[in-house]
Short mmCIF file of C-alpha atoms in Angstrom, two decimals:
data_model
loop_
_atom_site.label_atom_id
_atom_site.label_comp_id
_atom_site.label_asym_id
_atom_site.label_seq_id
_atom_site.Cartn_x
_atom_site.Cartn_y
_atom_site.Cartn_z
CA MET A 1023 -0.02 -0.02 0.00
CA LYS A 1024 1.35 3.38 -1.03
CA LYS A 1025 0.89 6.28 1.38
CA ILE A 1026 -0.06 9.58 -0.23
CA PHE A 1027 0.47 12.69 1.84
CA ILE A 1028 -1.71 15.71 1.14
CA GLU A 1029 -1.47 19.14 2.72
CA THR A 1030 -4.96 20.25 1.77
CA GLU A 1031 -8.30 19.17 3.24
CA PHE A 1032 -9.02 16.98 0.18
CA ILE A 1033 -7.82 16.07 -3.32
CA LYS A 1034 -10.10 15.26 -6.23
CA LEU A 1035 -9.98 11.68 -7.38
CA ASP A 1036 -8.70 12.36 -10.91
CA GLN A 1037 -5.99 14.66 -9.52
CA LEU A 1038 -5.01 11.99 -7.01
CA LEU A 1039 -4.44 9.45 -9.75
CA LYS A 1040 -2.07 11.82 -11.53
CA PHE A 1041 -0.39 12.95 -8.23
CA ALA A 1042 0.25 9.31 -7.25
CA GLU A 1043 1.65 8.64 -10.78
CA ILE A 1044 -0.93 5.95 -11.52
CA VAL A 1045 -1.89 7.74 -14.76
CA ASP A 1046 -0.05 10.19 -17.01
CA SER A 1047 -3.02 12.31 -18.03
CA GLY A 1048 -6.39 13.56 -16.86
CA GLY A 1049 -8.00 11.91 -19.86
CA PHE A 1050 -6.76 8.48 -18.85
CA ALA A 1051 -7.87 9.14 -15.23
CA LYS A 1052 -11.33 10.02 -16.50
CA LEU A 1053 -11.46 6.82 -18.56
CA ILE A 1054 -10.49 4.37 -15.82
CA ILE A 1055 -12.84 6.08 -13.35
CA ALA A 1056 -15.76 5.85 -15.85
CA GLU A 1057 -14.90 2.19 -16.59
CA GLU A 1058 -15.32 1.41 -12.85
CA TYR A 1059 -11.71 0.38 -12.19
CA VAL A 1060 -11.47 2.64 -9.12
CA LEU A 1061 -12.81 1.94 -5.66
CA VAL A 1062 -12.96 4.44 -2.81
CA ASN A 1063 -13.27 2.88 0.62
CA GLY A 1064 -14.29 -0.42 -0.97
CA LYS A 1065 -17.02 0.96 -3.25
CA VAL A 1066 -16.84 1.60 -6.98
CA CYS A 1067 -16.56 5.33 -7.67
CA THR A 1068 -17.39 6.87 -11.06
CA GLN A 1069 -17.15 10.52 -9.94
CA ARG A 1070 -13.83 11.86 -11.15
CA GLY A 1071 -14.30 15.00 -8.98
CA LYS A 1072 -14.98 12.95 -5.84
CA LYS A 1073 -13.31 14.60 -2.86
CA ILE A 1074 -10.80 12.22 -1.36
CA MET A 1075 -10.07 13.03 2.27
CA HIS A 1076 -7.39 11.87 4.72
CA ASP A 1077 -7.84 8.29 5.88
CA ASP A 1078 -9.60 7.32 2.62
CA LEU A 1079 -8.43 4.17 0.86
CA VAL A 1080 -8.34 4.24 -2.95
CA GLU A 1081 -7.90 1.02 -4.96
CA ILE A 1082 -7.22 0.90 -8.70
CA ASN A 1083 -7.49 -2.39 -10.61
CA LEU A 1084 -6.29 -1.93 -14.18
CA PRO A 1085 -6.57 -4.77 -16.68
CA THR A 1086 -3.36 -5.43 -18.58
CA ASP A 1087 -2.90 -6.57 -22.18
CA ASP A 1088 -2.05 -10.11 -21.05
CA GLY A 1089 -5.34 -10.52 -19.12
CA ASP A 1090 -3.84 -9.93 -15.72
CA VAL A 1091 -4.75 -7.05 -13.35
CA GLU A 1092 -2.37 -4.32 -12.20
CA ARG A 1093 -3.41 -3.38 -8.63
CA HIS A 1094 -2.66 -0.19 -6.72
CA LYS A 1095 -3.73 0.73 -3.18
CA LEU A 1096 -3.40 4.28 -1.93
CA LYS A 1097 -3.89 5.41 1.65
CA ILE A 1098 -4.42 9.13 2.01
CA ILE A 1099 -2.68 10.79 4.94
CA LYS A 1100 -2.94 14.43 6.02
CA LYS A 1101 0.48 15.97 6.10
CA GLY A 1102 1.38 18.03 9.09
#
């Protein structure tokens, strides 16, 4: 599990995926969120502007070309 430290009250889901270097662009973030590959606190989230707060857990399950799944888990921690 990767810990992501934020200094603000929240970070939007699509921005988090870029900040954590899961995706390279906002367009790709929008796509994987819309395709239901992202869970927030165990529930599928399709809102790219969802406010992610400290102590939230974000999971990303991306299918790969070989049929496997690339998994990422992010724990959000308030810095300071």
